[in-house]
Short mmCIF file of N, CA and C in Angstrom, two decimals:
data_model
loop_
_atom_site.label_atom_id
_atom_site.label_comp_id
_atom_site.label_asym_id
_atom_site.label_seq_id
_atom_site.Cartn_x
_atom_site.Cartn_y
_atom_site.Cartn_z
N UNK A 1 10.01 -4.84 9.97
CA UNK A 1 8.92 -4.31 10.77
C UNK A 1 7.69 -4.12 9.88
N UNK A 2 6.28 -4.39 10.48
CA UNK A 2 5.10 -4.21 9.65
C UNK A 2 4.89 -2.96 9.83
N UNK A 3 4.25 -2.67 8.76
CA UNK A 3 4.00 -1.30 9.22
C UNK A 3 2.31 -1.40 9.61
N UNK A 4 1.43 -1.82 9.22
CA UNK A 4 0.20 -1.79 9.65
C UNK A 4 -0.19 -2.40 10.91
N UNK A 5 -0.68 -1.96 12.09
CA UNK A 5 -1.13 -2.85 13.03
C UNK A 5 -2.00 -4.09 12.89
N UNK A 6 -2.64 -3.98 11.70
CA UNK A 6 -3.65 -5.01 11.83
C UNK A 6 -3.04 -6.20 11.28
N UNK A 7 -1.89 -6.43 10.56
CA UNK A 7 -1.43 -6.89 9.50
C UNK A 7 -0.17 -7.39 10.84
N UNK A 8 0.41 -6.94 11.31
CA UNK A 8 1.18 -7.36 12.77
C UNK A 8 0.38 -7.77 13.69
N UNK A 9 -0.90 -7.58 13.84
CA UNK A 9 -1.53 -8.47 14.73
C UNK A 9 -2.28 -9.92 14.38
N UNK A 10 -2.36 -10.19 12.88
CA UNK A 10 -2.59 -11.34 12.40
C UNK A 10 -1.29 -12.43 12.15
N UNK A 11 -0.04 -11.27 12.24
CA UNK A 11 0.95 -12.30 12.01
C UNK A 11 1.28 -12.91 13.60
N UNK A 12 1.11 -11.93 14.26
CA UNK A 12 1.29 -12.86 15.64
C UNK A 12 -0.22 -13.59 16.27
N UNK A 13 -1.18 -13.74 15.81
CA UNK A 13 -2.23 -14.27 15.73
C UNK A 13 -1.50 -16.26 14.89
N UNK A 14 -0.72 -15.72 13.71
CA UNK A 14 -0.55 -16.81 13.05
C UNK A 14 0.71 -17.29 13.79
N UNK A 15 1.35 -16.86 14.47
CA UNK A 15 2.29 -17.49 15.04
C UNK A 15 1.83 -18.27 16.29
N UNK A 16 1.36 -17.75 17.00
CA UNK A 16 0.67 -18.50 17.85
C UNK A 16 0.23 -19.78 17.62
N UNK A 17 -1.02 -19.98 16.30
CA UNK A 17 -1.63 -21.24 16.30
C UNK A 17 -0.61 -22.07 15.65
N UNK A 18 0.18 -21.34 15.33
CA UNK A 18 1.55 -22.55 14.95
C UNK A 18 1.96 -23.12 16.14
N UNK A 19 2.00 -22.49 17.11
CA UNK A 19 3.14 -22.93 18.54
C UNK A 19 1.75 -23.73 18.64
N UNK A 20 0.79 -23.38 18.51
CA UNK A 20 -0.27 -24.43 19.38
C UNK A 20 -0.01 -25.50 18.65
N UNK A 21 0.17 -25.65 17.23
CA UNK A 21 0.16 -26.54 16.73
C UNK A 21 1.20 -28.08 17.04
N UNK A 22 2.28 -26.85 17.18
CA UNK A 22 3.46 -27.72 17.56
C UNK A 22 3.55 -28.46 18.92
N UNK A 23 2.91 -27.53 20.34
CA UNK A 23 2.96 -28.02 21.25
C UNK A 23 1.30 -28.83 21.82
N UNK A 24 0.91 -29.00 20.95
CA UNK A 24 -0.18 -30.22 21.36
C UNK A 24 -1.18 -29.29 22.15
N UNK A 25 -1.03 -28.12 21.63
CA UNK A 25 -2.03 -27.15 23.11
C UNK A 25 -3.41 -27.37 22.10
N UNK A 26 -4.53 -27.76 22.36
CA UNK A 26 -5.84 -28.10 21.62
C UNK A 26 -6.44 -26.74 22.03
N UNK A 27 -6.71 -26.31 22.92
CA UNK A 27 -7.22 -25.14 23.58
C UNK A 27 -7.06 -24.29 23.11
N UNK A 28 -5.31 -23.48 23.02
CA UNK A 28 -5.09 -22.52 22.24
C UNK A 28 -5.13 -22.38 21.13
N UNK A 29 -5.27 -23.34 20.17
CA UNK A 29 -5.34 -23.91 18.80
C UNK A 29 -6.72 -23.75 18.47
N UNK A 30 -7.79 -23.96 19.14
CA UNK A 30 -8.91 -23.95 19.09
C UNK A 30 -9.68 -22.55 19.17
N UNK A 31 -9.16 -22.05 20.23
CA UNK A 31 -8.96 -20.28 20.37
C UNK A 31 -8.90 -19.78 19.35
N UNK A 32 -7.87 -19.45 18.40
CA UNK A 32 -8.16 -18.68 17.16
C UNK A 32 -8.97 -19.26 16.00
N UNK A 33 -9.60 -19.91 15.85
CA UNK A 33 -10.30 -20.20 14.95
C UNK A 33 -11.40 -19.48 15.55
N UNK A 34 -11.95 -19.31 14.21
CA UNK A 34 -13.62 -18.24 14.35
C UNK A 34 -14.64 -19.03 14.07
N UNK A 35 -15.70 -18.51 14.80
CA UNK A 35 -16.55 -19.53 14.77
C UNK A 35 -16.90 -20.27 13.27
N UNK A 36 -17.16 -19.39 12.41
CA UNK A 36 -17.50 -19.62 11.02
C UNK A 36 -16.79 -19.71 10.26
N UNK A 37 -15.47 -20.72 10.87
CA UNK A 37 -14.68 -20.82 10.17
C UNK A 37 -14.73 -22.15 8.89
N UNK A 38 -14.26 -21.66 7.55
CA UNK A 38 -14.21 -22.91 6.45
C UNK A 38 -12.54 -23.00 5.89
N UNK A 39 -12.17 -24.39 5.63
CA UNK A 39 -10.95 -24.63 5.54
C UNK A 39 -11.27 -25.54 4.17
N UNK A 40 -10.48 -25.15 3.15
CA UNK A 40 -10.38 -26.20 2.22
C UNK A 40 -9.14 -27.11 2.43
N UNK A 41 -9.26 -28.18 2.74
CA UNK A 41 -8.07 -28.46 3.92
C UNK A 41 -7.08 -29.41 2.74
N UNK A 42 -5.57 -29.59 3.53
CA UNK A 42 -4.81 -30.82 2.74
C UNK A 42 -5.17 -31.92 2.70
N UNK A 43 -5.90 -32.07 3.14
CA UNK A 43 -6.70 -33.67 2.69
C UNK A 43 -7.74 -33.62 1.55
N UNK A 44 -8.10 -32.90 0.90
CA UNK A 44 -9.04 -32.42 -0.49
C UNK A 44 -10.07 -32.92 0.18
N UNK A 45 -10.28 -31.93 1.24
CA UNK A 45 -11.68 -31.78 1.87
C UNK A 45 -12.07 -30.35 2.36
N UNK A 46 -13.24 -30.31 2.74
CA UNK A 46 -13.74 -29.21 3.54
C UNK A 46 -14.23 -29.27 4.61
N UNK A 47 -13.50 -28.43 5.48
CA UNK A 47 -13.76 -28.41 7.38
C UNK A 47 -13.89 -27.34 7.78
N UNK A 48 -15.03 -27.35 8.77
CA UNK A 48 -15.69 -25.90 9.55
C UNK A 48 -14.58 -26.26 10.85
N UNK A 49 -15.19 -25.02 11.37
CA UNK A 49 -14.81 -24.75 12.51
C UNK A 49 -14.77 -26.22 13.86
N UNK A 50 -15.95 -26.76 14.09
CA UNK A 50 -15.85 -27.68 14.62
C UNK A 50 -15.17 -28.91 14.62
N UNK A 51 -15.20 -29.44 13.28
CA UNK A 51 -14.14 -30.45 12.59
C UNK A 51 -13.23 -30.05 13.06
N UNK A 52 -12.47 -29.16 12.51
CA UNK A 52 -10.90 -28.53 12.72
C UNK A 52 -10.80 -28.78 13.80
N UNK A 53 -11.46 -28.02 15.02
CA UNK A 53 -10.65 -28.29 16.10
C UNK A 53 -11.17 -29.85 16.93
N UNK A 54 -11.89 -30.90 16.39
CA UNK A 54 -11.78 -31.96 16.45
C UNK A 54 -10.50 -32.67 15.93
N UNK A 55 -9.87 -32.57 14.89
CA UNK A 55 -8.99 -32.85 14.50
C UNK A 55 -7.58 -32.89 15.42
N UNK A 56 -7.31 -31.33 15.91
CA UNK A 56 -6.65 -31.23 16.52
C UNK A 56 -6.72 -31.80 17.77
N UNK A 57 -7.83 -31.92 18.28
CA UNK A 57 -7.91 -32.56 19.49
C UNK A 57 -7.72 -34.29 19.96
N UNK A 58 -7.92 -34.79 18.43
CA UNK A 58 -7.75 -35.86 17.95
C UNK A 58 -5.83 -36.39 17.45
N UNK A 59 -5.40 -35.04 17.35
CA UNK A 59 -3.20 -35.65 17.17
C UNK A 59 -3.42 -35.34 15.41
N UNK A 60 -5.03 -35.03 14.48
CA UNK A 60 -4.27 -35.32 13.28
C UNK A 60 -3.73 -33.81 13.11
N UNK A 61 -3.78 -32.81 13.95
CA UNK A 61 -3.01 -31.40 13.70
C UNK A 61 -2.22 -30.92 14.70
N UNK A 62 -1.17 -31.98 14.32
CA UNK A 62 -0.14 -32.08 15.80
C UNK A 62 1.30 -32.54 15.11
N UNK A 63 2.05 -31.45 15.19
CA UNK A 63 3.66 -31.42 14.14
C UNK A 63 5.14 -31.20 15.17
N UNK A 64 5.64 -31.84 15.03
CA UNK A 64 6.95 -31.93 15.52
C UNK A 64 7.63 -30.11 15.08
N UNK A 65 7.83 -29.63 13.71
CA UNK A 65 7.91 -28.40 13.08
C UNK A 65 7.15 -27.96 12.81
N UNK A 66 6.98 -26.59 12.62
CA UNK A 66 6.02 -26.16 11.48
C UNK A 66 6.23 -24.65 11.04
N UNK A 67 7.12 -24.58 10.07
CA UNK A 67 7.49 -23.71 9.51
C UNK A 67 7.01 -22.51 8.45
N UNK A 68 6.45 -21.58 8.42
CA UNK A 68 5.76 -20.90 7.49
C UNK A 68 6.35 -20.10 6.88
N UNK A 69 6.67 -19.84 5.88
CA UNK A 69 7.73 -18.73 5.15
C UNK A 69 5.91 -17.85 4.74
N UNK A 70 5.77 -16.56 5.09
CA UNK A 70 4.83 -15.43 4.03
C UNK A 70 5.64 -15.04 2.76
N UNK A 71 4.79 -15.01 2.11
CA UNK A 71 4.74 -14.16 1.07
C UNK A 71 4.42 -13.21 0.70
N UNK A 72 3.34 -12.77 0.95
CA UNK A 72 2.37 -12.06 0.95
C UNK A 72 1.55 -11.96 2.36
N UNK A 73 1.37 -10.29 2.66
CA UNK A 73 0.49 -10.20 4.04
C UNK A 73 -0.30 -8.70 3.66
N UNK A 74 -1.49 -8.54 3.17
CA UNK A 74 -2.21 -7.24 3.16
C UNK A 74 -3.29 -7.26 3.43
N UNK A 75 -3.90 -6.29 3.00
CA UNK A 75 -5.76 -6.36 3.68
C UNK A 75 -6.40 -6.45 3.06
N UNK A 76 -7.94 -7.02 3.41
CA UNK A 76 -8.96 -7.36 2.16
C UNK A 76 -9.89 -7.28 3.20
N UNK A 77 -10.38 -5.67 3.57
CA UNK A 77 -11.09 -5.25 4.14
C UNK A 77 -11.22 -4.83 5.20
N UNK A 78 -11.79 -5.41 6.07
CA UNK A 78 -11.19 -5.22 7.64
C UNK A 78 -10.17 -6.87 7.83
N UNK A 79 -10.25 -7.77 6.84
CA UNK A 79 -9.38 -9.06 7.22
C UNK A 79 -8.02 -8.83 6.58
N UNK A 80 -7.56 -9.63 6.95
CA UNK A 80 -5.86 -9.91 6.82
C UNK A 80 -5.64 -11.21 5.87
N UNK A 81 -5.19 -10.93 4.94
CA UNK A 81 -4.75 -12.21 3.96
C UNK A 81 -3.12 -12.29 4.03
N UNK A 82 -3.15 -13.63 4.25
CA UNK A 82 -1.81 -14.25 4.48
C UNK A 82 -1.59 -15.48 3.55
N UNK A 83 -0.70 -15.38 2.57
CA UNK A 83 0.12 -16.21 1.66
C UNK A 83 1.41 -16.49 1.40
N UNK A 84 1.20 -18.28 1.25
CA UNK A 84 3.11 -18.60 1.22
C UNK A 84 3.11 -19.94 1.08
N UNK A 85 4.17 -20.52 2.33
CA UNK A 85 4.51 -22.00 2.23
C UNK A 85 4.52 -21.79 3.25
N UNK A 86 4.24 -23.51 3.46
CA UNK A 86 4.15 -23.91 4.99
C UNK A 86 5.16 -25.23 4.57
N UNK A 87 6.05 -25.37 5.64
CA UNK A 87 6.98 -26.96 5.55
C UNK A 87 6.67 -27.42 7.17
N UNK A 88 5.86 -28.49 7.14
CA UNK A 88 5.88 -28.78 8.53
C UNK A 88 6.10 -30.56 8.86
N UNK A 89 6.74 -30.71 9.66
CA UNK A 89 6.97 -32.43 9.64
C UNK A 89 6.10 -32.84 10.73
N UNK A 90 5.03 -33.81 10.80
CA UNK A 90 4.04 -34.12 11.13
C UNK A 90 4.53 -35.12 12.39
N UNK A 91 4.21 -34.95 13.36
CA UNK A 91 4.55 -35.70 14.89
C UNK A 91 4.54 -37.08 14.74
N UNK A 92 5.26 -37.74 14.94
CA UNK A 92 6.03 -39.40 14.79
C UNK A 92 5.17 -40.18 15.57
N UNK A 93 4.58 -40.92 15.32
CA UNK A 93 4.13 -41.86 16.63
C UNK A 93 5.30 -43.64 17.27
N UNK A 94 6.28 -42.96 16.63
CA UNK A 94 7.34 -43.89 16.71
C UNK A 94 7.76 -44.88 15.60
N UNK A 95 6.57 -45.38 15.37
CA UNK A 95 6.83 -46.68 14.41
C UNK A 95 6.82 -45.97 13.29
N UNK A 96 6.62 -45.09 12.82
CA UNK A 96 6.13 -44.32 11.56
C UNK A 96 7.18 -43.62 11.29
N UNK A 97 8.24 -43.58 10.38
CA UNK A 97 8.90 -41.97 10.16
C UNK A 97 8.01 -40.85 9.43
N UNK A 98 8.63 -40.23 9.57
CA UNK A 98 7.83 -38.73 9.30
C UNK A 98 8.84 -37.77 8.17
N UNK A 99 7.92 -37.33 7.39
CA UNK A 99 8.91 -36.36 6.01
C UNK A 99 8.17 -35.26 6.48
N UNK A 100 9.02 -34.21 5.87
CA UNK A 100 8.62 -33.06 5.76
C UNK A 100 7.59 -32.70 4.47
N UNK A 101 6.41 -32.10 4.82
CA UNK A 101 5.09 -32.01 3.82
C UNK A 101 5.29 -30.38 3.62
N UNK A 102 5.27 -29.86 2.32
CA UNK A 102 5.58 -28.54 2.04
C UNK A 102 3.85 -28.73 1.56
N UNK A 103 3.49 -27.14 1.66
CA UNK A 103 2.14 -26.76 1.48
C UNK A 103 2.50 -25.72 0.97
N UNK A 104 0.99 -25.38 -0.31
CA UNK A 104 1.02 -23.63 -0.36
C UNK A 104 -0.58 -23.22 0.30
N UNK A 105 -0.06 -22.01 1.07
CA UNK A 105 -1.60 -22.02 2.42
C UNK A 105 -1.76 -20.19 1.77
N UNK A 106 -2.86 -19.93 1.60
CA UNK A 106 -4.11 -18.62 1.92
C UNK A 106 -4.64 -18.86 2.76
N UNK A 107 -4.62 -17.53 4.19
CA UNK A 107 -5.49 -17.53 5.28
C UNK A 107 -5.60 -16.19 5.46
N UNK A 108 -7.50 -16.06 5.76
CA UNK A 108 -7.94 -14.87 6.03
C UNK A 108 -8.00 -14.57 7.91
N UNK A 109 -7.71 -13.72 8.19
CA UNK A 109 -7.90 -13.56 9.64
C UNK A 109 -8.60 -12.44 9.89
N UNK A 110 -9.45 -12.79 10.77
CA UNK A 110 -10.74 -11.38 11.24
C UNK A 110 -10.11 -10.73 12.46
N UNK A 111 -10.47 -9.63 12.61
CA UNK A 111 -10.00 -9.11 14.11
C UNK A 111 -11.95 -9.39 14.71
N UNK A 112 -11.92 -9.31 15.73
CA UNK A 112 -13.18 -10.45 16.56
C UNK A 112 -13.03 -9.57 17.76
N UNK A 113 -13.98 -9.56 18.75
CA UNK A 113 -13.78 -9.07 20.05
C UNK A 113 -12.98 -9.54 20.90
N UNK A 114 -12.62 -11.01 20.44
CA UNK A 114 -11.64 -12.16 20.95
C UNK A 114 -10.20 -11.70 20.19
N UNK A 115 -10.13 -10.94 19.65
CA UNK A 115 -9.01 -11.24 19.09
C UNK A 115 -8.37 -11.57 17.05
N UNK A 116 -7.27 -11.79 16.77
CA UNK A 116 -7.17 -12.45 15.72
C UNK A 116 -8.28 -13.58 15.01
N UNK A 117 -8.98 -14.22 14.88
CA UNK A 117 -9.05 -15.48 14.48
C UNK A 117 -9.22 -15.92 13.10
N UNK A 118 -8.66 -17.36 13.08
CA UNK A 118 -8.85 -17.54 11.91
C UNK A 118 -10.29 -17.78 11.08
N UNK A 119 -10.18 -17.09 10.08
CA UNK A 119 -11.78 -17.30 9.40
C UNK A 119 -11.73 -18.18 8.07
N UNK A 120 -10.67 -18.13 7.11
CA UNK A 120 -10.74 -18.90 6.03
C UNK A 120 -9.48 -19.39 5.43
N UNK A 121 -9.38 -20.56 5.29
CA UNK A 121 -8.02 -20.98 5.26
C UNK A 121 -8.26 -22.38 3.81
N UNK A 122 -7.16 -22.00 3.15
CA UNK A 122 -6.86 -23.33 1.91
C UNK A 122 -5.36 -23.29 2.28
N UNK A 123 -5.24 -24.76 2.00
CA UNK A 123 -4.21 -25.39 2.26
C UNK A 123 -4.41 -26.88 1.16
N UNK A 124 -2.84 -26.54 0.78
CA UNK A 124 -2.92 -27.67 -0.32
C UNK A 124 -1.24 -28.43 -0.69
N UNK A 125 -1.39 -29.69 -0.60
CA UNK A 125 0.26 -30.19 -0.28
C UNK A 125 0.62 -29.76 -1.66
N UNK A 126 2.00 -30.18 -1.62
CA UNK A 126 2.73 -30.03 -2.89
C UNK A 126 3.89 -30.65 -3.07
N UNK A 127 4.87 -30.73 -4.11
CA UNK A 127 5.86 -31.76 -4.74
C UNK A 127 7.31 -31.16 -4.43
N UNK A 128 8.42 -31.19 -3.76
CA UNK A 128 9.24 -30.27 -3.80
C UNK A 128 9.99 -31.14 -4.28
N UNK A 129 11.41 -30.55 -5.34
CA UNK A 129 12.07 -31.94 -5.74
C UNK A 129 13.09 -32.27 -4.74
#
């Protein structure tokens, strides 16, 4: 059990855009992101808010799994910092098999009049043996 509310309301904030993630929902996926949002993303790039949820709307943020182990969940101000691994296997388009891509992800989450959203997020693949 969390003990902080704000810190339980970003983790179910982050659970959510996972399910969006997984179930192709662009809408709800799009929903928690904040407007001003910046992502140093797994592709060794940088994406705002708009990109991102172009992306998604586009299949490239669309996963069969997507698993997040935390590590770390405390506060850094009025936001919520969230750290760990992410293992998520990326949606098949048939001809393609698909591996599982382990990440290590930092994400800040604002509480908003809307809600959770996400405000700053790095994400970066990695080597598992």
């Amino acid at each position: 059990m969390v003990a902080d509310p704000r810190i339980a309301g970003a983790l179910a904030a982050v659970n959510a855009i996972d399910r969006a993630a997984v179930a192709d929902d662009h809408a709800a996926f799009a929903a928690l992101l904040a407007d001003d949002l910046a992502v140093n993303n797994p592709q060794n790039g940088v994406s705002v808010r708009g990109a991102t949820a172009r992306r998604s709307a586009a299949g490239q943020i669309s996963y069969a799994r997507y698993d997040r182990v935390i590590e770390y969940a405390g506060l850094r101000g009025d936001m919520v910092v969230l750290m760990g691994e992410e293992i998520v296997i990326p949606r098949s388009d048939g001809a393609t098999p698909t591996r599982a891509v382990h990440r290590r992800f930092t994400d800040f989450w604002e509480w908003t009049k809307g809600g959770w959203k996400l405000t700053v997020r790095q994400a970066t693949i990695i080597t598992r043996p």
